[in-house]
PDB file of C-alpha atoms in Angstrom:
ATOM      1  CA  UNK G 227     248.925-136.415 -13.411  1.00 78.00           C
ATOM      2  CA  UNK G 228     246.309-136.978 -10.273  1.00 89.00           C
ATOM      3  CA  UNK G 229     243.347-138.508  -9.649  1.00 91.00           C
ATOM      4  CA  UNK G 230     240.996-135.187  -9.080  1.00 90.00           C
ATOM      5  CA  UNK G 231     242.512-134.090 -13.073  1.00 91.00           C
ATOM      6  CA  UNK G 232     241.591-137.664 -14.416  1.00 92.00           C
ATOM      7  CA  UNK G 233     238.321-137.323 -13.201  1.00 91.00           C
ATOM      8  CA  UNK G 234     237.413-134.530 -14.377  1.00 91.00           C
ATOM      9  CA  UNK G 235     238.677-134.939 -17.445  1.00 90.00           C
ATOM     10  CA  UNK G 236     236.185-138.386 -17.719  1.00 91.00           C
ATOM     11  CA  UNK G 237     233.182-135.597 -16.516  1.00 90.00           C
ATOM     12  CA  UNK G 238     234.221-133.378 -19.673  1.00 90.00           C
ATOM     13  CA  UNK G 239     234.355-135.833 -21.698  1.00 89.00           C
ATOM     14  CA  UNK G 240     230.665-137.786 -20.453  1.00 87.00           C
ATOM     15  CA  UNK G 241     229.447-134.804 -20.462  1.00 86.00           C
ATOM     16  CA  UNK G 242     230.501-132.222 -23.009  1.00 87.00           C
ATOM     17  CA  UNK G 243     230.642-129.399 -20.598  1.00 87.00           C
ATOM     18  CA  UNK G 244     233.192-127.209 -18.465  1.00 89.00           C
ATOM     19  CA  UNK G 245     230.259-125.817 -16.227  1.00 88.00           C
ATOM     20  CA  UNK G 246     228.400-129.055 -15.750  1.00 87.00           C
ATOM     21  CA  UNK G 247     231.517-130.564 -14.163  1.00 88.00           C
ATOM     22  CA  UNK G 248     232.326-127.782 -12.110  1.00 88.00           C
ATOM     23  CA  UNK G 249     229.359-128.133 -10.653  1.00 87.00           C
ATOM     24  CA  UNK G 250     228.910-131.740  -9.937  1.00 84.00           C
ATOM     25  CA  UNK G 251     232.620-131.278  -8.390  1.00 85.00           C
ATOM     26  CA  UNK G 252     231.774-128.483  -6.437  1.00 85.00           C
ATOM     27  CA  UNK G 253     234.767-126.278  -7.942  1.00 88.00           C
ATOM     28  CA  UNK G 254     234.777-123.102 -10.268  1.00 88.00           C
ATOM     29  CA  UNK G 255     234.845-123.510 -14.097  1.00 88.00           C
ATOM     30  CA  UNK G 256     237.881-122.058 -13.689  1.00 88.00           C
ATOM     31  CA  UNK G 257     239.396-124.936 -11.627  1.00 89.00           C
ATOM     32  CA  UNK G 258     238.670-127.069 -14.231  1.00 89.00           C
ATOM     33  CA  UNK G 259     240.097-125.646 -17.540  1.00 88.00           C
ATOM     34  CA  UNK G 260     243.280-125.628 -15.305  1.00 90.00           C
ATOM     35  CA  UNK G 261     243.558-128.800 -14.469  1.00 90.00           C
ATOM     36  CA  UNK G 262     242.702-129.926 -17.930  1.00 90.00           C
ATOM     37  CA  UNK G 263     245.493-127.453 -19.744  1.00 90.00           C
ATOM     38  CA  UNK G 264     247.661-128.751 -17.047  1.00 91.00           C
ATOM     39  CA  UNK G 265     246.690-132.466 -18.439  1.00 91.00           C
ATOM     40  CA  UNK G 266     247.368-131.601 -21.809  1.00 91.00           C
ATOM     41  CA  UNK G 267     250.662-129.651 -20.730  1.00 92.00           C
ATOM     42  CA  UNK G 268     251.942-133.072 -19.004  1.00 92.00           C
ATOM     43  CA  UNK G 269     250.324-135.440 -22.488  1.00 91.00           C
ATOM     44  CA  UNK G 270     251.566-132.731 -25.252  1.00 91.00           C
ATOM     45  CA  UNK G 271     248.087-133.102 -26.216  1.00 92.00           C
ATOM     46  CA  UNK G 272     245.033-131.770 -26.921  1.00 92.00           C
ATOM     47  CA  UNK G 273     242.235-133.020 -25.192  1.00 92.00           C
ATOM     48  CA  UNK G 274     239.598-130.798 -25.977  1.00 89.00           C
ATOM     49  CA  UNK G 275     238.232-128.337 -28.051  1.00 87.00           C
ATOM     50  CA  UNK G 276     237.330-124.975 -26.579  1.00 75.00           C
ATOM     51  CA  UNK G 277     237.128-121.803 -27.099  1.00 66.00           C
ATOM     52  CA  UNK G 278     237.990-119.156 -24.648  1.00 62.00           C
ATOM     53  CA  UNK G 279     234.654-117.860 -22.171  1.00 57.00           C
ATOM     54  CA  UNK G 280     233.173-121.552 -23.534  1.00 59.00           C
ATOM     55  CA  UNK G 281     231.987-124.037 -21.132  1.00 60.00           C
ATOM     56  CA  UNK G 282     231.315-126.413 -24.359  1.00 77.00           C
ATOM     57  CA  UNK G 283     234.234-128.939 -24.621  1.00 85.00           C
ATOM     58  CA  UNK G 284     234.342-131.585 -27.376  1.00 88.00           C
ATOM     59  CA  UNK G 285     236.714-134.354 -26.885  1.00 91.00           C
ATOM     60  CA  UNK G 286     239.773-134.422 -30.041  1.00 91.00           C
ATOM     61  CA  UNK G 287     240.626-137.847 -31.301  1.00 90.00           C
ATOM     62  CA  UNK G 288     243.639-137.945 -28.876  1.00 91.00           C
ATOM     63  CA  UNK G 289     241.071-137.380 -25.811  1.00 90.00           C
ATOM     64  CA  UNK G 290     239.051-140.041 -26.676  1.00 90.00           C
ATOM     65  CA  UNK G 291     242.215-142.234 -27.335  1.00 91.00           C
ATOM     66  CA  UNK G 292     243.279-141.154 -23.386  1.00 92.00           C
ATOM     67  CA  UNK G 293     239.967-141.928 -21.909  1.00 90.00           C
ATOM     68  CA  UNK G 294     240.167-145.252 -22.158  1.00 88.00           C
ATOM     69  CA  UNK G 295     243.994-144.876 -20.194  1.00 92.00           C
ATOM     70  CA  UNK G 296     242.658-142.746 -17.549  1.00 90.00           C
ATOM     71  CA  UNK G 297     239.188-144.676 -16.988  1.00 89.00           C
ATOM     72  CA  UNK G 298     241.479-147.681 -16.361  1.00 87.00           C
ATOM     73  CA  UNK G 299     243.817-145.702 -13.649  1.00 90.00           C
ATOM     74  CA  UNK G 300     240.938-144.837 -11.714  1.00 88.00           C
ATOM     75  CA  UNK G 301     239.724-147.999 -12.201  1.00 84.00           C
ATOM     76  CA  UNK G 302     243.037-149.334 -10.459  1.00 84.00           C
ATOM     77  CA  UNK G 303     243.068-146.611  -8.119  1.00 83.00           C
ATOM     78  CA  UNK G 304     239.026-147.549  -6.521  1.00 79.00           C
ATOM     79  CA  UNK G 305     240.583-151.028  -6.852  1.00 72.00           C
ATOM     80  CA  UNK G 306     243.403-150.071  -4.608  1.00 77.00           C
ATOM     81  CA  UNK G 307     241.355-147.952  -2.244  1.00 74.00           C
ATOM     82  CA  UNK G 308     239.163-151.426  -2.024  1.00 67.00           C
ATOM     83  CA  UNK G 309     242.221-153.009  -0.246  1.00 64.00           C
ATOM     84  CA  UNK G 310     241.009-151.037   2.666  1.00 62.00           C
ATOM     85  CA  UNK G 311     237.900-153.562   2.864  1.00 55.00           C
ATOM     86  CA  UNK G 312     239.938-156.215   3.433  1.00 53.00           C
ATOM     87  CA  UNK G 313     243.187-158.028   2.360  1.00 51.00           C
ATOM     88  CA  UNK G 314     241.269-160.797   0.920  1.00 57.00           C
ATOM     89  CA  UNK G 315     239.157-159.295  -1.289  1.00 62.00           C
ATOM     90  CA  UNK G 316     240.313-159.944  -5.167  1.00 75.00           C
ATOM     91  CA  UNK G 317     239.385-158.528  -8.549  1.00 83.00           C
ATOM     92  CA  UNK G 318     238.671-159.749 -11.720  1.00 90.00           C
ATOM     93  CA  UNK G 319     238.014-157.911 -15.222  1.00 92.00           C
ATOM     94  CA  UNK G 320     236.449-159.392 -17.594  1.00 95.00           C
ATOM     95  CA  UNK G 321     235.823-158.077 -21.491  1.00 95.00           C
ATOM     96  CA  UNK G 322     232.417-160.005 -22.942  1.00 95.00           C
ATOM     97  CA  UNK G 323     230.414-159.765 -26.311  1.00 93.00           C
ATOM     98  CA  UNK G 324     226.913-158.371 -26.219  1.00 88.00           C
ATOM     99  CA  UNK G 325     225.375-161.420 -26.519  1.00 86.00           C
ATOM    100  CA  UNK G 326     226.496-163.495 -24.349  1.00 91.00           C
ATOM    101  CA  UNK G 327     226.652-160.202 -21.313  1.00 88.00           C
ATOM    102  CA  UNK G 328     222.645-159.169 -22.424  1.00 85.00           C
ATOM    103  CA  UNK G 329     221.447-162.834 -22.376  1.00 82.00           C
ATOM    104  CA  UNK G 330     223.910-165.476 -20.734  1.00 87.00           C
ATOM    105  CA  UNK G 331     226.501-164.246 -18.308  1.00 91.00           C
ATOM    106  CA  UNK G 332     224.744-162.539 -15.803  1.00 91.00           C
ATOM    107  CA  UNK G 333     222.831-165.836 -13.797  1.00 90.00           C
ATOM    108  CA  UNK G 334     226.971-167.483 -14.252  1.00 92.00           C
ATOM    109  CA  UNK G 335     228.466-164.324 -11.993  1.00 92.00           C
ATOM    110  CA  UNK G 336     225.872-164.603  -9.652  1.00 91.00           C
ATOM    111  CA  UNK G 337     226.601-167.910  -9.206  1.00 90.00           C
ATOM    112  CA  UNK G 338     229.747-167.386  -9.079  1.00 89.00           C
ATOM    113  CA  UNK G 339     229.771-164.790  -6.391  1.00 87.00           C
ATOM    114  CA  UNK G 340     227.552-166.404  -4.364  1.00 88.00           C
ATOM    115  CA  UNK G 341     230.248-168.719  -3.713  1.00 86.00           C
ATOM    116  CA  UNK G 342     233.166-166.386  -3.469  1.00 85.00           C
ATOM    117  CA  UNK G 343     232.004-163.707  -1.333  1.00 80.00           C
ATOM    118  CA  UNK G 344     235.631-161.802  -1.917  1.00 81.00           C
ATOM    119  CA  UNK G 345     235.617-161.744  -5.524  1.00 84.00           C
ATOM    120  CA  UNK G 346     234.765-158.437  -7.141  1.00 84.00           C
ATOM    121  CA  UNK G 347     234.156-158.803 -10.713  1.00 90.00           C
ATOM    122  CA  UNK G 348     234.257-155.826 -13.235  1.00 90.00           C
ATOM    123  CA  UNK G 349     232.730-156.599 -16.633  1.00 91.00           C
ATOM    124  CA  UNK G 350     233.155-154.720 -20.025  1.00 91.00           C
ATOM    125  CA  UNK G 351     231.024-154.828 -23.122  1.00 89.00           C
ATOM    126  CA  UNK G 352     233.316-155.365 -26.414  1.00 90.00           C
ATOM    127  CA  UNK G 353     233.527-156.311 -29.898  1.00 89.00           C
ATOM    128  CA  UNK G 354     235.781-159.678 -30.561  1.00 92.00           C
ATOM    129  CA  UNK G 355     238.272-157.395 -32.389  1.00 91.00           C
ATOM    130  CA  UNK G 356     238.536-155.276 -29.291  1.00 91.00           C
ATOM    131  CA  UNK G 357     238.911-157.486 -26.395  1.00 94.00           C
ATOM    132  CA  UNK G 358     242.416-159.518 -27.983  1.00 95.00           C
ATOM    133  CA  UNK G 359     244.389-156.277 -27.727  1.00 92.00           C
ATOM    134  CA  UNK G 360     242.647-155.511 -24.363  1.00 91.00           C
ATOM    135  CA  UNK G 361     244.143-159.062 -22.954  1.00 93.00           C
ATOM    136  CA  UNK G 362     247.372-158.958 -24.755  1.00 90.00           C
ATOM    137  CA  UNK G 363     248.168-155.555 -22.742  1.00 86.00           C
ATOM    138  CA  UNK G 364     246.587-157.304 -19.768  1.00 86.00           C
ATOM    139  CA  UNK G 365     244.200-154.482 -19.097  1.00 86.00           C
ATOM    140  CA  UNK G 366     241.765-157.126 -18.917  1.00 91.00           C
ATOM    141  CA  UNK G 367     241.696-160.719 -17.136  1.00 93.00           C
ATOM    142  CA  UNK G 368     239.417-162.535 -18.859  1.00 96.00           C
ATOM    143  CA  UNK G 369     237.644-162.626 -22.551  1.00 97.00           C
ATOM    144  CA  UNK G 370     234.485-163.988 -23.864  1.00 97.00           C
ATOM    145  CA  UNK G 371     234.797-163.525 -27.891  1.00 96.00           C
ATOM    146  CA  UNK G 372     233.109-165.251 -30.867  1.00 93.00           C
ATOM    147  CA  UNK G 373     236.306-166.218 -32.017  1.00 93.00           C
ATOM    148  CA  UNK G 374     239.818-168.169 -30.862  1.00 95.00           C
ATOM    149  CA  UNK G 375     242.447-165.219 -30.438  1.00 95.00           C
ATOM    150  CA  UNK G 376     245.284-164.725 -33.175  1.00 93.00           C
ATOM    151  CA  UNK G 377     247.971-164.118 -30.451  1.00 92.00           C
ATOM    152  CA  UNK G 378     250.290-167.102 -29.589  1.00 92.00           C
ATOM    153  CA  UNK G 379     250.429-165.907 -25.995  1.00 92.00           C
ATOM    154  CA  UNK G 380     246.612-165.945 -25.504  1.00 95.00           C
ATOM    155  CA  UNK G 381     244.992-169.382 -25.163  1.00 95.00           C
ATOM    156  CA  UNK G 382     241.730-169.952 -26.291  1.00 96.00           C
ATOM    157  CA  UNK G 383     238.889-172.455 -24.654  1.00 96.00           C
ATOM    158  CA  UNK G 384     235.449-173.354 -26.366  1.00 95.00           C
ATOM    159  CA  UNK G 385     233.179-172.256 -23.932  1.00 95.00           C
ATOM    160  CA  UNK G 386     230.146-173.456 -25.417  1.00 93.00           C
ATOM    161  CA  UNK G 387     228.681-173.613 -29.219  1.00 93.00           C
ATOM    162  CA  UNK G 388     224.754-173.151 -30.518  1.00 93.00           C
ATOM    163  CA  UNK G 389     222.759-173.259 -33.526  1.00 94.00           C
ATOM    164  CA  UNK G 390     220.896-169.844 -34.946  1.00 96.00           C
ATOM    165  CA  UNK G 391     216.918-169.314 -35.185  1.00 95.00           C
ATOM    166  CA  UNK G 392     214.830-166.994 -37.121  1.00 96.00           C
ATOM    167  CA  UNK G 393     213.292-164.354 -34.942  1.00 95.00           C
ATOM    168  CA  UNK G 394     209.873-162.304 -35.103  1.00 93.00           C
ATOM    169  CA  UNK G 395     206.839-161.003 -33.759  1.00 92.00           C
ATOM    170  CA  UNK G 396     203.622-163.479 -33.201  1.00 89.00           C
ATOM    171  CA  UNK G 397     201.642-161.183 -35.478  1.00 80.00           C
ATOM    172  CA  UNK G 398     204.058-162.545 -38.511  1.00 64.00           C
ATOM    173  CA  UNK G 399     204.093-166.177 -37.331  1.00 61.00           C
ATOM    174  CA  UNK G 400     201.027-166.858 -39.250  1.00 64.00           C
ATOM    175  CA  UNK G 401     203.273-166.424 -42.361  1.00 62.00           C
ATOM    176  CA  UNK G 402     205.124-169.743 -41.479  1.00 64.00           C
ATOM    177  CA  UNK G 403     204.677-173.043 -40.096  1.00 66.00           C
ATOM    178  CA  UNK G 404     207.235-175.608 -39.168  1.00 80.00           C
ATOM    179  CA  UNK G 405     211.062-174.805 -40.184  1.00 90.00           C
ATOM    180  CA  UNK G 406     211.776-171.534 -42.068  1.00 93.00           C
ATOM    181  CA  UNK G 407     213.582-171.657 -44.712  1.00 94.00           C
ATOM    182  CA  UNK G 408     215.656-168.591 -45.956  1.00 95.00           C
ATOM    183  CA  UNK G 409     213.718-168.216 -49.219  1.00 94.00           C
ATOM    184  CA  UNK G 410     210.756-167.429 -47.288  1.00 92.00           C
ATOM    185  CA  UNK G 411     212.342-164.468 -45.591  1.00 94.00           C
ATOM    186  CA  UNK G 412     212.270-161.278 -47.380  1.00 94.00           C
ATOM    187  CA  UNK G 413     215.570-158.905 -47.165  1.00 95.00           C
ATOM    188  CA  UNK G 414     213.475-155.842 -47.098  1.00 95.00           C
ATOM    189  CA  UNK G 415     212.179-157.316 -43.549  1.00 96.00           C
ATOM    190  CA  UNK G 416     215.166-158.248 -42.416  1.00 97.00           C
ATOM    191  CA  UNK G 417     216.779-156.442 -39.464  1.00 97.00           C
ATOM    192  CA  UNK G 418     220.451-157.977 -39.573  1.00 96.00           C
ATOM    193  CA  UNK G 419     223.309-158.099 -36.972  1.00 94.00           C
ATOM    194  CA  UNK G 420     226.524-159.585 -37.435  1.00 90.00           C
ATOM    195  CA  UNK G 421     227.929-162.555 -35.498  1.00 90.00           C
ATOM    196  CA  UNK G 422     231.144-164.303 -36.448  1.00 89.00           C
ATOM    197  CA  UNK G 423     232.389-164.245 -40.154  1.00 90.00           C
ATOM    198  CA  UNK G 424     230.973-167.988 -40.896  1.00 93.00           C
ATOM    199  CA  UNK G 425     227.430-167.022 -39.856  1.00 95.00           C
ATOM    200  CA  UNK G 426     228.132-163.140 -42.401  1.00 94.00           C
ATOM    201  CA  UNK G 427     229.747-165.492 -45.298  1.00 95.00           C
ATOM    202  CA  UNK G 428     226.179-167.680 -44.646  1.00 96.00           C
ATOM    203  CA  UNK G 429     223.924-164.804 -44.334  1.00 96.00           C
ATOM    204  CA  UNK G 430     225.319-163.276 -47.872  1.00 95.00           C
ATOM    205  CA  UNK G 431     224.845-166.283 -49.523  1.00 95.00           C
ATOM    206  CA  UNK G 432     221.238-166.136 -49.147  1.00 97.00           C
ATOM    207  CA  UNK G 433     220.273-162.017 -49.298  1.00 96.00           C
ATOM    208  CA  UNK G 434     222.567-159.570 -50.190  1.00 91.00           C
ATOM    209  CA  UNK G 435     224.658-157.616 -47.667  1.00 83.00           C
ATOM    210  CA  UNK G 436     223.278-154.211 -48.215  1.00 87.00           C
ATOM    211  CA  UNK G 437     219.406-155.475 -48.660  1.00 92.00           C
ATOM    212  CA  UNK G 438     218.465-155.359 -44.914  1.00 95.00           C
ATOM    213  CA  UNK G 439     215.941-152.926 -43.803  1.00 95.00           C
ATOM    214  CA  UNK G 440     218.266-151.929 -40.787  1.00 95.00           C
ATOM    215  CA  UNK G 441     221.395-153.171 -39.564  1.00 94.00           C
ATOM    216  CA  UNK G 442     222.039-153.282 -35.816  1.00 92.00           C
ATOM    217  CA  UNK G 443     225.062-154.176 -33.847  1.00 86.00           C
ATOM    218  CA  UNK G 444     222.900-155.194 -30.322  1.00 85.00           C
ATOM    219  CA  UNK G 445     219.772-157.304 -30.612  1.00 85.00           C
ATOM    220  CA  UNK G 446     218.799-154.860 -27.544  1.00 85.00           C
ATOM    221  CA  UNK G 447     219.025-152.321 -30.410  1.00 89.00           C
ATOM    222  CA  UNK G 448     217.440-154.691 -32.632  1.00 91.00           C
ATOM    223  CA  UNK G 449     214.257-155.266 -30.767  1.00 91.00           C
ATOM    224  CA  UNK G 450     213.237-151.822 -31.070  1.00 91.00           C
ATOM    225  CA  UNK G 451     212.798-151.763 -35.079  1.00 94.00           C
ATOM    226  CA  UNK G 452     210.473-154.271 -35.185  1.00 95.00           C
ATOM    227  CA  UNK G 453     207.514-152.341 -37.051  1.00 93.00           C
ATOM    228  CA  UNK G 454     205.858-155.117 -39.520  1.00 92.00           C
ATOM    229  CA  UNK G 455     204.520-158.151 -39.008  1.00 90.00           C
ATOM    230  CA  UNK G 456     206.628-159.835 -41.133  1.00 92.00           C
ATOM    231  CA  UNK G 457     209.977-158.039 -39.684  1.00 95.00           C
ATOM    232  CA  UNK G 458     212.622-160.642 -38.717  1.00 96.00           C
ATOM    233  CA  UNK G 459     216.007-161.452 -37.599  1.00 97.00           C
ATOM    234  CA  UNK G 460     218.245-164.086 -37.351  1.00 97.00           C
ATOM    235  CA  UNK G 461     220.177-164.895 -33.959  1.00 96.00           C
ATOM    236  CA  UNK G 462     222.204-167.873 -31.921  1.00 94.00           C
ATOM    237  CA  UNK G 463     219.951-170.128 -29.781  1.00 93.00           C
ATOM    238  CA  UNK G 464     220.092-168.259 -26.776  1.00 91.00           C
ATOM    239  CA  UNK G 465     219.269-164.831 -27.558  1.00 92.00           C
ATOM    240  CA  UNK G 466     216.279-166.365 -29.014  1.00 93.00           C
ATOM    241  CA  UNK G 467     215.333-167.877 -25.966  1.00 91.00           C
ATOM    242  CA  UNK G 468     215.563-164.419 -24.667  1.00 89.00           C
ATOM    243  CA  UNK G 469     213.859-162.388 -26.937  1.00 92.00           C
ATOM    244  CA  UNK G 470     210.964-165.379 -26.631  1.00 92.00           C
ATOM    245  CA  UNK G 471     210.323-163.845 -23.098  1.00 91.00           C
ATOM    246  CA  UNK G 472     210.170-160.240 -24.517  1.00 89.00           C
ATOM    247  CA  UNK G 473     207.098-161.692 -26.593  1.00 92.00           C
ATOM    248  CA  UNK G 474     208.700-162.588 -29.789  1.00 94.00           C
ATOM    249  CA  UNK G 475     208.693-165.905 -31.351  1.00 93.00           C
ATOM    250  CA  UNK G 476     211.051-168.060 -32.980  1.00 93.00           C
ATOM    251  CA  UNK G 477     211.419-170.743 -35.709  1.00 93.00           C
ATOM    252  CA  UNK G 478     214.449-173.286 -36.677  1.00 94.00           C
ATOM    253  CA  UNK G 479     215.479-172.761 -40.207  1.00 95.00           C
ATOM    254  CA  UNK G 480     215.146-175.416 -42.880  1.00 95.00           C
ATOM    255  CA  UNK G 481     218.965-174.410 -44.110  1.00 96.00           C
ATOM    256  CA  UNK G 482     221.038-173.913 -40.446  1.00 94.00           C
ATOM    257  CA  UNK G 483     224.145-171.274 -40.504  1.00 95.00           C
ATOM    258  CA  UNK G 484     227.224-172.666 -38.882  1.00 95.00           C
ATOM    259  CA  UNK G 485     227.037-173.275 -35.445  1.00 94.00           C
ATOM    260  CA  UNK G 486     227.980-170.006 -33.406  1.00 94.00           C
ATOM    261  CA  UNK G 487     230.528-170.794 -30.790  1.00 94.00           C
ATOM    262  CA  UNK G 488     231.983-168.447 -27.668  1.00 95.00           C
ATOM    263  CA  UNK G 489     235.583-168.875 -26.608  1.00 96.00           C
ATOM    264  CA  UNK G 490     237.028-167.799 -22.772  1.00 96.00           C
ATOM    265  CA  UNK G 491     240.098-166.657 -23.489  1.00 97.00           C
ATOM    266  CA  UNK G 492     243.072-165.513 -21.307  1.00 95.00           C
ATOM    267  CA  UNK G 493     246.784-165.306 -20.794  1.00 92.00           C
ATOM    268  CA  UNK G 494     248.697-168.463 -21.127  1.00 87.00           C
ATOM    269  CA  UNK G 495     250.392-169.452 -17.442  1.00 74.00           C
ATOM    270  CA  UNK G 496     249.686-166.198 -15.926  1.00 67.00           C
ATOM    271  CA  UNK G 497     249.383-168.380 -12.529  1.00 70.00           C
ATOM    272  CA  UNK G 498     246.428-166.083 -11.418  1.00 79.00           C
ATOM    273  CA  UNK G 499     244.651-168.300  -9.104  1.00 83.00           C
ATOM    274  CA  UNK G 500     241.358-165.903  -9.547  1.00 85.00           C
ATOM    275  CA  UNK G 501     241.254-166.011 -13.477  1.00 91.00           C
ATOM    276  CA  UNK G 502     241.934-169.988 -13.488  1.00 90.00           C
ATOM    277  CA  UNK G 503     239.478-170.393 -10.817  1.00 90.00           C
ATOM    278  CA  UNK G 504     237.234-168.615 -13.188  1.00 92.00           C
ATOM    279  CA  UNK G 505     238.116-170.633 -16.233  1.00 93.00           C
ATOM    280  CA  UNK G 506     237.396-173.846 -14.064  1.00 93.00           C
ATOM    281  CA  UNK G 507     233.873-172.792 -13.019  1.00 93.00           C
ATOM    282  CA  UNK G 508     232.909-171.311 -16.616  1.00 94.00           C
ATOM    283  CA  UNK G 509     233.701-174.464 -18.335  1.00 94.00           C
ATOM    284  CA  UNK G 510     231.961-176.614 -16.068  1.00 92.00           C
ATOM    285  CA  UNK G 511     228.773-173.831 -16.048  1.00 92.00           C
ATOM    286  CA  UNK G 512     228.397-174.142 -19.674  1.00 90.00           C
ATOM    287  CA  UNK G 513     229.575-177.935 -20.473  1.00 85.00           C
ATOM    288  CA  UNK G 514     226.184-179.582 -22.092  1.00 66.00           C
ATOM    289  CA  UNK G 515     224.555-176.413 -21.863  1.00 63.00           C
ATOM    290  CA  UNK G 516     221.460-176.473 -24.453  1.00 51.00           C
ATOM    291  CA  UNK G 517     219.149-174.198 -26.411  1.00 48.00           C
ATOM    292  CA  UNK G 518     217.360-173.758 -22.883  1.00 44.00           C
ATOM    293  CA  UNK G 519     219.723-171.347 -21.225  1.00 40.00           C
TER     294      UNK G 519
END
C-alpha cells in the first residue's frame, strides 16, 4: 500500500471516474485500474465497481468503509511531510457538530492561532454519534458533541449551554408579536432539524414528528427552503443570532425546549500538552458566553 495508490483511489472515489483521475494525475487510465486492482489485491476487497473498457467507477460499501482509513493516512503522511517546516510545529484534529463549526467555532481558532503561531489545526464536520468512536480510536484529538460521551475512557466538559428561538423570514413576523408560543406555529410550515434528544422528545410533544414540511440536518441546508412567509424553524440561541445577519428574524418562545448544551470532549490523561492547552483556552472562550455570540 503507497501513497500515489491511496490517492488515487480518494480521486476515484470524489470523482466517479477512471479517466478523470488519470488525467488530473498526469498518468494513463491504465495506470490507474492497476494500482487500484493492486489495492484491492493487498485489502481482499472490492473497491469499485467497473466494468472492463469503463472509465465509470462506483465506490462498493467496503470502498467507502476504506476511504475514511486511507483519507486519514494521507492525512498523517502531509502531517509528517509538515515536520519539514519545522520541529515545532504541532497538530491538532478536531471532530465538531454543524452548529457550533457553521456559527461559533471559527472566530475561537482564530483566536487561538493567533496566539500559537505553530499550531495547525484540522477540523471535521460530524454527527454526535460519529465523533465518540472517532476519539475512542484516537483518530481524532478533540470533540465538540451535543452530548457527554458513553465511553468511561472519554471525559466530557460542558463547554457552554443556550436556550432555542423560533426562526423566520421578516415577511412572516407580522404574524406574531412578543413571545411565540408553539400553538401558533403551524407543522405544515415548519422546516425541522434535530438537535439533542431532549430538544426531539420537546419538539414531538408539540407537532408530530412526520408533520414538517421538510426536514434538514444543516440549518445551512435549512435556509434555503424558506418559501412562505409564514415558514419557520426552531434553533439554539446562536444559530439564531446567525441566521439574524442572513436577514431572518427571530422570536423567544412562550414554552422554551430544554436548554441545548455542547460538550469538549477528549481522552482522559492522554498528557497531550496541545489538546489540554486547547481544553484550557475553550473553556475560558466560552465561560459566560451569552445569546450574543
Amino acid at each position: 500500500m503507497d501513497i500515489e495508490s491511496l490517492k488515487f483511489f480518494i480521486e476515484v472515489r470524489n470523482s466517479g471516474n477512471i479517466t478523470n483521475t488519470a488525467n488530473a494525475f498526469y498518468v494513463t487510465q491504465s495506470a490507474v485500474s492497476k494500482r487500484l486492482s493492486m489495492l484491492e489485491a493487498e485489502l481482499g476487497v472490492q473497491l469499485f465497481q467497473r466494468g472492463k473498457g469503463r472509465s465509470r467507477a462506483v465506490i462498493t460499501p467496503a470502498g467507502e468503509s476504506f476511504a475514511e482509513i486511507a483519507e486519514r493516512i494521507l492525512l498523517l503522511h502531509r502531517q509528517a511531510l509538515s515536520l519539514k517546516c519545522g520541529a515545532e510545529r504541532r497538530t491538532l484534529t478536531i471532530a465538531c457538530i454543524n452548529s457550533v463549526q457553521d456559527y461559533i467555532l471559527p472566530p475561537f481558532i482564530t483566536e487561538i492561532q493567533r496566539k500559537d503561531r505553530n499550531l495547525c489545526v484540522t477540523i471535521e464536520d460530524h454527527h454526535s454519534v460519529e465523533i465518540f468512536p472517532l476519539l475512542e480510536k484516537k483518530m481524532v484529538d478533540i470533540g465538540i458533541t451535543q452530548a457527554p460521551a458513553p465511553f468511561p475512557d472519554l471525559r466530557s466538559l460542558l463547554l457552554f449551554q443556550e436556550g432555542y428561538r423560533v426562526v423566520m423570514r421578516p415577511s412572516g413576523t407580522g404574524l406574531h408579536a412578543g413571545a411565540v408560543h408553539p400553538e401558533q406555529l403551524p407543522a405544515e410550515h415548519e422546516i425541522f432539524e434535530a438537535f439533542d434528544s431532549e430538544f426531539q422528545h420537546w419538539h414531538d410533544y408539540w407537532w408530530r414528528p412526520s408533520g414538517a414540511k421538510i426536514r434538514v440536518n444543516t440549518t445551512p441546508t435549512a435556509e434555503r427552503y424558506f418559501s412562505d412567509p409564514e415558514d419557520w424553524i426552531i434553533v439554539p440561541d446562536s444559530v439564531a443570532v446567525k441566521m439574524e445577519l442572513d436577514g431572518f428574524v427571530s422570536f423567544a418562545l412562550a414554552v422554551t425546549p430544554p436548554v441545548h448544551r455542547c460538550y469538549l470532549v477528549c481522552g482522559k490523561d492522554n498528557g497531550d500538552a496541545s489538546v489540554e492547552g486547547f481544553v484550557e483556552e475553550a473553556l475560558a472562550y466560552f465561560k459566560g458566553k451569552g445569546r450574543r455570540y
